[in-house]
Coordinates of C-alpha atoms in Angstrom, one line a residue:
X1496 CA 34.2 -1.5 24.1
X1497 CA 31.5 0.4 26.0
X1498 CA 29.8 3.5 24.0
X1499 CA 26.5 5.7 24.3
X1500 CA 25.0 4.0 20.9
X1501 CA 25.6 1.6 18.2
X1502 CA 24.0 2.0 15.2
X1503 CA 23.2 -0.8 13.3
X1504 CA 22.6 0.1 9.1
X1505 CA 25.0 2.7 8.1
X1506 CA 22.9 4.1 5.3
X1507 CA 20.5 7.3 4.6
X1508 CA 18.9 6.8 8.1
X1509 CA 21.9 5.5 10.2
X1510 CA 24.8 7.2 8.9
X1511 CA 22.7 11.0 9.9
X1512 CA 21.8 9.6 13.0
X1513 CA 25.3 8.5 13.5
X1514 CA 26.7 12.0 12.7
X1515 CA 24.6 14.1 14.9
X1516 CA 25.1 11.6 17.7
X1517 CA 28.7 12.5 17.4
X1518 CA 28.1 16.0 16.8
X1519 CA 26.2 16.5 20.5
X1520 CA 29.3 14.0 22.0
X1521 CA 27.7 10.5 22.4
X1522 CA 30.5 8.3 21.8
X1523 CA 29.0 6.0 19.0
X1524 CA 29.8 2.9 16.7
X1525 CA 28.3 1.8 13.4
X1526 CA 27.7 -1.6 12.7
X1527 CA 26.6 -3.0 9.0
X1528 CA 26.6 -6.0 6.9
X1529 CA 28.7 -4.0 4.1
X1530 CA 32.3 -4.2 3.8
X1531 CA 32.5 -1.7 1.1
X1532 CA 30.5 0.9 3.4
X1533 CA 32.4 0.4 6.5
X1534 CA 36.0 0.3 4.5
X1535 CA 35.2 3.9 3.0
X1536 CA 33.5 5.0 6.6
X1537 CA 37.0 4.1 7.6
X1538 CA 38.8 6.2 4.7
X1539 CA 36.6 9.3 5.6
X1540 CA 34.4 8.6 2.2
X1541 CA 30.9 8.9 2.7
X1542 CA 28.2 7.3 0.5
X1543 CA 25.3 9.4 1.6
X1544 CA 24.3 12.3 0.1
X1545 CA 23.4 14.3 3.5
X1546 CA 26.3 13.5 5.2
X1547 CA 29.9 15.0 3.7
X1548 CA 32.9 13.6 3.8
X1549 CA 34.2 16.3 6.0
X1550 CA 31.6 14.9 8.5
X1551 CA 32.4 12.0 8.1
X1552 CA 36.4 12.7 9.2
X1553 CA 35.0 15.0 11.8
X1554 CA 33.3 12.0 13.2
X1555 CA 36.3 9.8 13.6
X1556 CA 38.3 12.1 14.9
X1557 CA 35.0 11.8 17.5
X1558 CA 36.1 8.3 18.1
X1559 CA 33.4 7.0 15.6
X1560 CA 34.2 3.6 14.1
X1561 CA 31.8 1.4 11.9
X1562 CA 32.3 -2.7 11.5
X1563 CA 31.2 -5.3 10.0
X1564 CA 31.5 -7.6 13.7
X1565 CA 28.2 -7.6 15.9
X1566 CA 29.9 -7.8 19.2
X1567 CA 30.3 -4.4 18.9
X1568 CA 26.8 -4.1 20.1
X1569 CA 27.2 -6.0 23.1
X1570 CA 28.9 -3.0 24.8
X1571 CA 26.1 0.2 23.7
X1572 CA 23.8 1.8 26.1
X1573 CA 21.5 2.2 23.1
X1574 CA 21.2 0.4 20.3
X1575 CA 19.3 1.9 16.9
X1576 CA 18.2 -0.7 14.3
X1577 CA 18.1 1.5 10.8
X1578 CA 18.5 -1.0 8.1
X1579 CA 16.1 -0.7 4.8
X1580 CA 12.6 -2.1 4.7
X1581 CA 11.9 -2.2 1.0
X1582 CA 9.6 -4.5 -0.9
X1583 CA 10.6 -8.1 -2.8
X1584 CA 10.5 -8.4 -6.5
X1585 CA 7.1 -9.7 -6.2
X1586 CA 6.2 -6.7 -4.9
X1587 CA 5.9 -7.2 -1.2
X1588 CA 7.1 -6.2 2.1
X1589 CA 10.7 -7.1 2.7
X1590 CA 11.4 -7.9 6.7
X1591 CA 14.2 -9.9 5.9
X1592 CA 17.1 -6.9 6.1
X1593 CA 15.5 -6.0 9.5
X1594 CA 14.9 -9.7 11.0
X1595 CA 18.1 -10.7 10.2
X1596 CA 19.1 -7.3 12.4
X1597 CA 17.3 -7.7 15.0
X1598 CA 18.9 -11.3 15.6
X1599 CA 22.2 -10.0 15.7
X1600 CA 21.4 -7.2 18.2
X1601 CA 19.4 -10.3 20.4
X1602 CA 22.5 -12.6 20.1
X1603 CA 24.5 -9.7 22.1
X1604 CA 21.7 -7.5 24.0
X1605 CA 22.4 -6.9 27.5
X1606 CA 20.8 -6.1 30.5
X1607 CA 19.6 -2.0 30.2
X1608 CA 20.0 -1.3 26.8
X1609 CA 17.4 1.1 25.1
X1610 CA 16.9 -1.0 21.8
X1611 CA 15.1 1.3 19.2
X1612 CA 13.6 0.3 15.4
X1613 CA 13.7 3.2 12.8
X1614 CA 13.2 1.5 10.1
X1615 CA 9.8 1.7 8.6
X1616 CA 7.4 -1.3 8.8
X1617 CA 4.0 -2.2 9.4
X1618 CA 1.7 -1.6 12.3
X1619 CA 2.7 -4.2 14.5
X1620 CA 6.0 -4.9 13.8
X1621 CA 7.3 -3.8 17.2
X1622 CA 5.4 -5.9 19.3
X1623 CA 5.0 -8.8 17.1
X1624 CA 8.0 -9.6 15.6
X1625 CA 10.6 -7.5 16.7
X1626 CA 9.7 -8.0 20.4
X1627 CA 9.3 -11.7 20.3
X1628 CA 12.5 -12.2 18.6
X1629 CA 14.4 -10.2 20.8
X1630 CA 13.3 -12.0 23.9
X1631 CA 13.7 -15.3 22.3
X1632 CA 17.3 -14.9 21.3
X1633 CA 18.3 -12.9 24.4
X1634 CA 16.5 -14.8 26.6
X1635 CA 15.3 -11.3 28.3
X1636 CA 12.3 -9.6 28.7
X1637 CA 11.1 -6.5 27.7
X1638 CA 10.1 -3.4 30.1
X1639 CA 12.1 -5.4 32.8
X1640 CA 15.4 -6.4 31.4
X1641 CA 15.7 -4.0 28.6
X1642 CA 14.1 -1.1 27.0
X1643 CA 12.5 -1.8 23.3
X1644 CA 11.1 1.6 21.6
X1645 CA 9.7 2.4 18.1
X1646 CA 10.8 5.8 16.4
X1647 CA 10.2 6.5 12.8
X1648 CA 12.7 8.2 10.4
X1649 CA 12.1 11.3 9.1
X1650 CA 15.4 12.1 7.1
X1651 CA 14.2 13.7 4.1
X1652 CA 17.6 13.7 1.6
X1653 CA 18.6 16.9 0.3
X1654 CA 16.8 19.4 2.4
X1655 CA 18.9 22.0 4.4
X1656 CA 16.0 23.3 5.7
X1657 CA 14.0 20.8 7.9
X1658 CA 17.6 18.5 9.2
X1659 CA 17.4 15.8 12.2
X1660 CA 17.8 18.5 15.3
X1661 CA 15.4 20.6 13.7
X1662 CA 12.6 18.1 12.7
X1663 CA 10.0 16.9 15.6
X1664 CA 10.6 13.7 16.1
X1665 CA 8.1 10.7 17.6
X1666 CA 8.8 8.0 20.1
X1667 CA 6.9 5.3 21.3
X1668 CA 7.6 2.3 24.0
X1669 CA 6.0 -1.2 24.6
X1670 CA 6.0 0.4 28.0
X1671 CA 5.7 3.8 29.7
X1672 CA 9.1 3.2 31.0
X1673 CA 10.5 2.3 27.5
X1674 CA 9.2 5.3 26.4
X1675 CA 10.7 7.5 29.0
X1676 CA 14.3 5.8 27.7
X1677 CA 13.5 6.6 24.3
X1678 CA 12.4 10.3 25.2
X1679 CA 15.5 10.8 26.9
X1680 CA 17.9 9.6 24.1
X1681 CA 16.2 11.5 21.4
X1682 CA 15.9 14.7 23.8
X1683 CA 20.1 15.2 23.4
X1684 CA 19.5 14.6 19.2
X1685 CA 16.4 16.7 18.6
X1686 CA 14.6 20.0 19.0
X1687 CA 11.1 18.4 19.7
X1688 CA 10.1 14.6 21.1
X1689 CA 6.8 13.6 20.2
X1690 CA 5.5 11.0 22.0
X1691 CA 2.7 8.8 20.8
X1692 CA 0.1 6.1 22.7
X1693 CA 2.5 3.5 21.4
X1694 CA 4.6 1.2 19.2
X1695 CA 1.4 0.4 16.7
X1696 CA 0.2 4.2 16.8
X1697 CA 4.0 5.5 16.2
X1698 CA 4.4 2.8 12.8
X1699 CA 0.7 4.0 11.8
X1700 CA 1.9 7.7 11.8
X1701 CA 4.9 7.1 9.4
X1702 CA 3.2 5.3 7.0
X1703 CA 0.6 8.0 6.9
X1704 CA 2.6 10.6 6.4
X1705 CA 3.9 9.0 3.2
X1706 CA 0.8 7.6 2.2
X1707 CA -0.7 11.2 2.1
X1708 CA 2.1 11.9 -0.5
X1709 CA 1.6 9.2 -2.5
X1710 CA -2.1 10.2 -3.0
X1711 CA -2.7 13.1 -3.5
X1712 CA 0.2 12.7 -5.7
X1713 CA -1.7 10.4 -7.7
X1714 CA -4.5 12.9 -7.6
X1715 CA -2.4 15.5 -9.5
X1716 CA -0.7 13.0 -11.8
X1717 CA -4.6 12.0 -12.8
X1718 CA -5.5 15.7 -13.0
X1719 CA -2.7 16.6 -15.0
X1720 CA -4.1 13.3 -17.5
X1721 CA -7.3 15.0 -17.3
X1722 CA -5.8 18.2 -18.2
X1723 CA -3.8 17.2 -21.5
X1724 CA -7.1 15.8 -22.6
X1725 CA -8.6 18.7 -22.7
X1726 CA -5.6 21.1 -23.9
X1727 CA -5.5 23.0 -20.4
X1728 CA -2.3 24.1 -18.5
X1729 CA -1.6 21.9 -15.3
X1730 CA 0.8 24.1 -14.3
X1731 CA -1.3 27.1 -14.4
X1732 CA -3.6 25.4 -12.9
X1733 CA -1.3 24.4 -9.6
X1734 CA -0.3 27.4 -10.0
X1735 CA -3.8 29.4 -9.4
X1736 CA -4.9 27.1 -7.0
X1737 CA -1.4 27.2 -4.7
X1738 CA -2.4 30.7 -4.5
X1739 CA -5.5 29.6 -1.6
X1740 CA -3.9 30.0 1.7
X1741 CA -6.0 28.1 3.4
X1742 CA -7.2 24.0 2.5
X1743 CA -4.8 23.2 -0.7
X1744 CA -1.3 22.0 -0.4
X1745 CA 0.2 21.5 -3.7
X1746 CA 1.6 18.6 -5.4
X1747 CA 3.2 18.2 -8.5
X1748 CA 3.0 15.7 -11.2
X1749 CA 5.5 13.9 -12.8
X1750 CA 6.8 10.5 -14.5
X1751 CA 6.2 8.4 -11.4
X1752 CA 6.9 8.4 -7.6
X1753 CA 10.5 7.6 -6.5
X1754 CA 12.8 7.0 -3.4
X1755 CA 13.2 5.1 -0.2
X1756 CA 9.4 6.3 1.4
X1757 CA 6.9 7.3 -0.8
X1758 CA 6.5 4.1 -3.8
X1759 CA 7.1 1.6 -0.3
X1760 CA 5.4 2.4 2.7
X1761 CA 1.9 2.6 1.0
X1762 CA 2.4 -1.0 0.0
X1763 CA 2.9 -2.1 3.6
X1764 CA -0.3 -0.4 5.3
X1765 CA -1.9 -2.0 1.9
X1766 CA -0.6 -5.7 2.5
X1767 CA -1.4 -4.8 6.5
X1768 CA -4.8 -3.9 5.8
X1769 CA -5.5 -6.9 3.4
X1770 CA -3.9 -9.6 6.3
X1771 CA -6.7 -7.5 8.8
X1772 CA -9.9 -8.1 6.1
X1773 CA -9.8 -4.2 5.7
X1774 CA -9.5 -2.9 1.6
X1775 CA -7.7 0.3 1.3
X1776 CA -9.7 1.2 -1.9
X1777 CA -7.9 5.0 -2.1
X1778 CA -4.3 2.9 -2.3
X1779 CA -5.6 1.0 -4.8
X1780 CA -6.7 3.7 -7.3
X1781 CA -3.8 5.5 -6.3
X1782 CA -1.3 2.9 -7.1
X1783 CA -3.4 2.3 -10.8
X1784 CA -2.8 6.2 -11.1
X1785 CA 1.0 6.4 -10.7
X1786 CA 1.7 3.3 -12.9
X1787 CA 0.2 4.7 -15.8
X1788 CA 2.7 8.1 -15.6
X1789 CA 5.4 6.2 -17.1
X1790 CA 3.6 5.2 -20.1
X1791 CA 1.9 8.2 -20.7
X1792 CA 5.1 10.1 -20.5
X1793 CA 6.7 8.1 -23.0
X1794 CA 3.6 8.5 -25.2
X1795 CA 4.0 12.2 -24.9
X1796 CA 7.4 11.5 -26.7
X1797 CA 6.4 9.4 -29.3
X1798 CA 3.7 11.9 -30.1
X1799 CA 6.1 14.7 -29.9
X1800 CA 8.3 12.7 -32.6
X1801 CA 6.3 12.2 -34.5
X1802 CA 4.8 16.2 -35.1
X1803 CA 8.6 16.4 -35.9
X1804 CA 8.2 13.2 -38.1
X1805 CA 10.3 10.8 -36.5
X1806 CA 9.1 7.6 -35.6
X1807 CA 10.0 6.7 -32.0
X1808 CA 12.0 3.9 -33.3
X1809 CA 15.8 4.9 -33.8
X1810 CA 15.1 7.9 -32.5
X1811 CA 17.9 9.2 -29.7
X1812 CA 16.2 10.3 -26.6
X1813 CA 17.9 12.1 -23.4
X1814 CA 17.1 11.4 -20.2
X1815 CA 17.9 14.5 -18.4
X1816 CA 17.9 13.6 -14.6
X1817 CA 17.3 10.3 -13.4
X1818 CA 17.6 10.6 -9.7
X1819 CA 14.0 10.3 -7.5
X1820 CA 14.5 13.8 -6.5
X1821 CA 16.5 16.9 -7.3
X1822 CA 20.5 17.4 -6.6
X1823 CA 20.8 14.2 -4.8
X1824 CA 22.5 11.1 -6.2
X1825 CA 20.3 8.5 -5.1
X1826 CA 18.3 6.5 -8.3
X1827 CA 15.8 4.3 -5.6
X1828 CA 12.5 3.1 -7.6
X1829 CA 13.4 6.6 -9.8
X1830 CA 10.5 6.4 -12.4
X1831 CA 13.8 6.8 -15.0
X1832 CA 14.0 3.3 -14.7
X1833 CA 10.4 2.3 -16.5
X1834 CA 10.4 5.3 -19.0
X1835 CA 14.1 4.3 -20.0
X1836 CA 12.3 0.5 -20.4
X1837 CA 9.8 1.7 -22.3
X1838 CA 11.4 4.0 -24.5
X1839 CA 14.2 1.1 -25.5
X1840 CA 11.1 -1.1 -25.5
X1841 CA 9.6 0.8 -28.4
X1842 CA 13.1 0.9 -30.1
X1843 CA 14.5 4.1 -29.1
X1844 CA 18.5 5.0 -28.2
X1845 CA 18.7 6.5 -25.0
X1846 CA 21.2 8.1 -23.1
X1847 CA 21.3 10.6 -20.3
X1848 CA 22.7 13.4 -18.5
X1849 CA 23.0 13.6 -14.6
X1850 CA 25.7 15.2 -12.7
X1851 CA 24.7 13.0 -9.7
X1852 CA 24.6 9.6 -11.2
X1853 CA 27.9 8.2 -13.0
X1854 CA 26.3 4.8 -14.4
X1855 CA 22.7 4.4 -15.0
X1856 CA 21.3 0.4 -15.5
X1857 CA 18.1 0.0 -17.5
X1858 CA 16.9 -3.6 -17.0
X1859 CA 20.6 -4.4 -16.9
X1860 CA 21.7 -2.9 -19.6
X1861 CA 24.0 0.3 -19.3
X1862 CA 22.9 3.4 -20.7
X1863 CA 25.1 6.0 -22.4
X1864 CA 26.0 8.7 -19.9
X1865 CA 26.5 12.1 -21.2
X1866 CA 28.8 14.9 -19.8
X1867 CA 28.5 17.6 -21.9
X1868 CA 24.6 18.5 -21.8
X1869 CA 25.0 21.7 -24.5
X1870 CA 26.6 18.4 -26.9
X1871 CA 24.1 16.1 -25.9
X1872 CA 21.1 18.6 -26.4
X1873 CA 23.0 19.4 -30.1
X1874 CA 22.7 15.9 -31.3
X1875 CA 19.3 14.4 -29.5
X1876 CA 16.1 14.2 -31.4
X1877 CA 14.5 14.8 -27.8
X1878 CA 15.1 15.6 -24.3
X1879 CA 13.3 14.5 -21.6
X1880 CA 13.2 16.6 -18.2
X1881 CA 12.9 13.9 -15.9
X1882 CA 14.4 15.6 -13.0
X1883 CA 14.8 19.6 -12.2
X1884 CA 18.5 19.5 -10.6
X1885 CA 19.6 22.9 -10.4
X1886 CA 22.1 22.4 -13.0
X1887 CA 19.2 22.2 -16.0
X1888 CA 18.9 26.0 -16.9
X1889 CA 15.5 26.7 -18.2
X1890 CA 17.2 29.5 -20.8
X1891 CA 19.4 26.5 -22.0
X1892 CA 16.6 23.9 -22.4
X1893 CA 14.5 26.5 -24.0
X1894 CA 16.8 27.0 -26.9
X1895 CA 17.6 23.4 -27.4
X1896 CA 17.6 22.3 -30.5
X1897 CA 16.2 19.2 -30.0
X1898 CA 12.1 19.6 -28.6
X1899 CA 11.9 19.3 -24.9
X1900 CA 9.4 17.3 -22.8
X1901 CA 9.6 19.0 -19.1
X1902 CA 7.7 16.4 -16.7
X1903 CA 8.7 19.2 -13.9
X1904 CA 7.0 22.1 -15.0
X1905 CA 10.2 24.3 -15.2
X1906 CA 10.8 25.6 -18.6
X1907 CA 9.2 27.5 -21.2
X1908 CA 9.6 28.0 -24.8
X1909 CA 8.7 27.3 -28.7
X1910 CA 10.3 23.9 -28.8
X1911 CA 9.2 22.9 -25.0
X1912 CA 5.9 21.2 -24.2
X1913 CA 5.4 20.7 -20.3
X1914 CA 3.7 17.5 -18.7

C-alpha cells in the first residue's frame, strides 16, 4: 500500500513523529518489532506518555496503522528509522536495534524514497554504516537512486511548551539534494528547518546538546558536594546566582542523571573520541561526578537515621518518585534504580510511591508500591524526594512525620533537609 511515510520504531520518537504526520494529513504507517506495541496501537492504547490515547484513535481514524511486517515499507515515499540507540550492559554503544532496522528498510527500499535516521548515534554513523548497508542490501545508490538524510530527535517528554511543530528542527543529507528532500519533508512537520554542513556535523550537534547537560550537571551535583561540606545552602546558592541575566544557566542537582538522552549520548562521543585517539577529559570527570550522587544520597539517609537513631539497617525507607523526570511515567536509567540497590544493599526495606509507575524492579526484585502517600509517610522511618511530580505537596511533606530527604530542592521544614 502506498503512503507519504513509514515509520519505523513506534516509541518516544516514532510514535510523536507519527502523530503529527497525521495531524498535517500525510497518510502514514508504523512499523516495529513489538507485537504488544502495535496490538495496543491498534486498540487506540498508547504507551507513550506525549501522545494520548485520544491521539492515538484520532490517528486511525487518519488511516494510521502500525505492524509488525516490513513490507509495509516498500510502498512509503519517506521512510523515518526511530528505533533506540542505548548502551550494552558493558556499558557501550548499542547499534544493534538500529542495524538490524536499517536492514529491514534496505531489504524493501525503492527507487526515490527519502530514507531518514533519528535515532541518536555517533558522528559517522550516517555515512559509514548506515549508508553502506543500505546500498549493499538494496543494491542502490545513494544521491542517485534514493535520498539518505540525518535528522536528530529533539522530543523532550512532558513538555507542553517546546512540542515537535514548535521546536527548530536540523536536517542534514550525504548530498545537497538529499538535503533538499529532507528540508521539504520536515518543512510540512515543523515551524523551523535547520540545516547543517552535513550528516557528521548534524550527529555532532545532538550529542552536544546533551553532552552540555550532562556537564554542567555534573558541575552542580559536585558543587552541591562541595556545599554540604561546608554547611552552605545549594539551593540558595542556585538560587542567587539564577538571578544573573546574562552568562549562567542553571542546573539542578540531584541523585543522578536519567532518561533516554542525557546518561547515553555522552558515552557515544566518549567511545567516538577514544576510536579517533582524542581523550574527552571533561566526560571523564563528569561521568566520575554523577556516579558518586547515588551513594552520597544514600549516605545522607543513613546519616539522617542515624541523628534519629536508627541504624540504616531495617530501617523502612520511601522512595517518593522514581521516574527520570517529573509527571511522566518513564523509569529509563532513573538514578531510583542504584539508590534503591544501595539502600537494600545496606539492609534497608524500601518501598515507594509514584503515581506514574505501577511496578518498580530493583535488581530484579519487586519493590513494595504504595498508594496512599499520607499512609506511607505515617509509617516510614524516611522519605526520600527522588522526584518532584506535581502530586508531592511541599505542605504535606513538610509535616511528615517521618524526616524528609528532598534531592529536588522543593520543600522546606523542621523535619526536611534538602540535597
Amino acid at each position: 500500500m502506498a503512503c507519504d511515510l513509514a515509520v519505523v520504531g513506534l516509541g518516544y520518537i516514532g510514535l510523536p513523529l507519527a502523530q503529527r504526520a497525521c495531524a498535517v494529513g500525510l497518510s502514514t504507517v508504523g512499523y516495529d518489532v513489538s507485537a504488544p506495541v502495535v496490538d495496543g496501537l491498534a486498540t487506540g492504547s498508547s504507551h507513550v506518555d506525549d501522545v494520548s490515547d485520544g491521539e492515538v484513535a484520532a490517528m486511525g481514524a487518519a488511516g494510521f496503522r502500525a505492524t509488525t511486517d516490513p513490507s509495509v515499507l516498500a510502498g512509503a515515499g519517506t521512510i523515518v528509522v526511530c528505533v533506540p540507540t542505548g548502551l550494552s550492559a558493558a556499558g557501550d554503544p548499542d547499534l544493534d536495534s538500529l542495524r538490524a532496522a536499517i536492514a529491514d528498510v534496505a531489504a524493501q527500499l525503492r527507487p526515490g524514497t527519502l530514507v531518514v535516521v533519528e535515532s541518536t548515534s555517533h558522528p559517522g554513523t550516517t555515512e559509514e554504516i548506515v549508508r553502506p548497508a543500505l546500498e549493499r542490501g538494496s543494491g542502490l545508490t545513494v544521491g542517485e537512486d534514493f535520498h539518505l538524510a540525518y535528522s536528530p530527535e529533539r522530543i523532550d517528554p512532558g513538555n507542553s511548551s517546546f512540542t515537535m511543530s514548535n521546536t527548530p528542527r536540523v536536517v542534514s543529507g550525504c548530498t545537497p539534494l538529499c538535503a533538499k528532500h529532507a528540508v521539504a519533508f520536515y518543512g510540512r512537520l515543523v515551524d523551523t528547518v535547520v540545516v547543517a554542513r552535513g550528516t557528521r556535523e548534524a550527529e555532532m550537534a545532538k550529542l552536544l546538546e546533551n553532552t552540555y547537560r550532562y556537564v554542567n550537571i555534573a558541575l552542580v551535583d559536585e558543587v552541591a558536594l562541595f556545599c554540604d561540606k561546608m554547611g552552605i545552602d545549594i539551593w540558595d546558592v542556585l538560587h542567587c546566582a539564577a538571578t544573573k541575566p546574562f552568562g549562567f544557566t542553571a542546573f539542578s542537582p540531584g541523585a543522578g542523571v536519567g532518561g533516554h538522552c542525557i546518561p547515553v549520548d555522552p558515552r557515544y562521543l566518549a567511545v567516538k573520541a577514544e576510536s579517533e585517539g582524542f581523550s574527552f577529559d571533561m566526560l571523564s570527570a563528569a561521568r566520575q561526578v554523577l556516579g558518586r550522587m547515588p551513594r552520597h544520597v544514600v549516605q545522607r539517609v543513613a546519616g539522617l537515621l542515624e541523628a534519629q537513631g536508627r541504624p540504616l539497617r531495617g530501617a523502612r525507607v520511601l522512595l517518593l518518585g522514581v521516574t527520570y523526570k517529573p509527571d511522566i511515567a518513564d523509569t529509563r536509567e532513573s538514578p531510583a534504580f542504584a539508590v534503591a540497590a544501595l539502600l537494600r544493599a545496606g539492609g534497608a526495606h524500601v518501598s515507594y510511591h509514584d503515581p506514574y509507575v505501577p511496578s518498580f524492579d530493583c535488581e530484579g526484585t519487586p519493590l513494595s508500591r504504595r498508594a496512599d502517600l499520607a499512609g506511607a509517610l505515617a509509617d516510614s522511618d524516611l522519605a526520600l524526594l527522588l522526584q518532584d511530580h506535581a502530586c508531592y505537596d511541599p505542605t504535606l511533606l513538610a509535616r511528615a512525620q517521618c524526616p524528609v530527604l528532598d534531592t529536588r530542592g522543593r520543600t522546606a521544614g523542621v523535619r526536611v533537609t534538602r540535597l
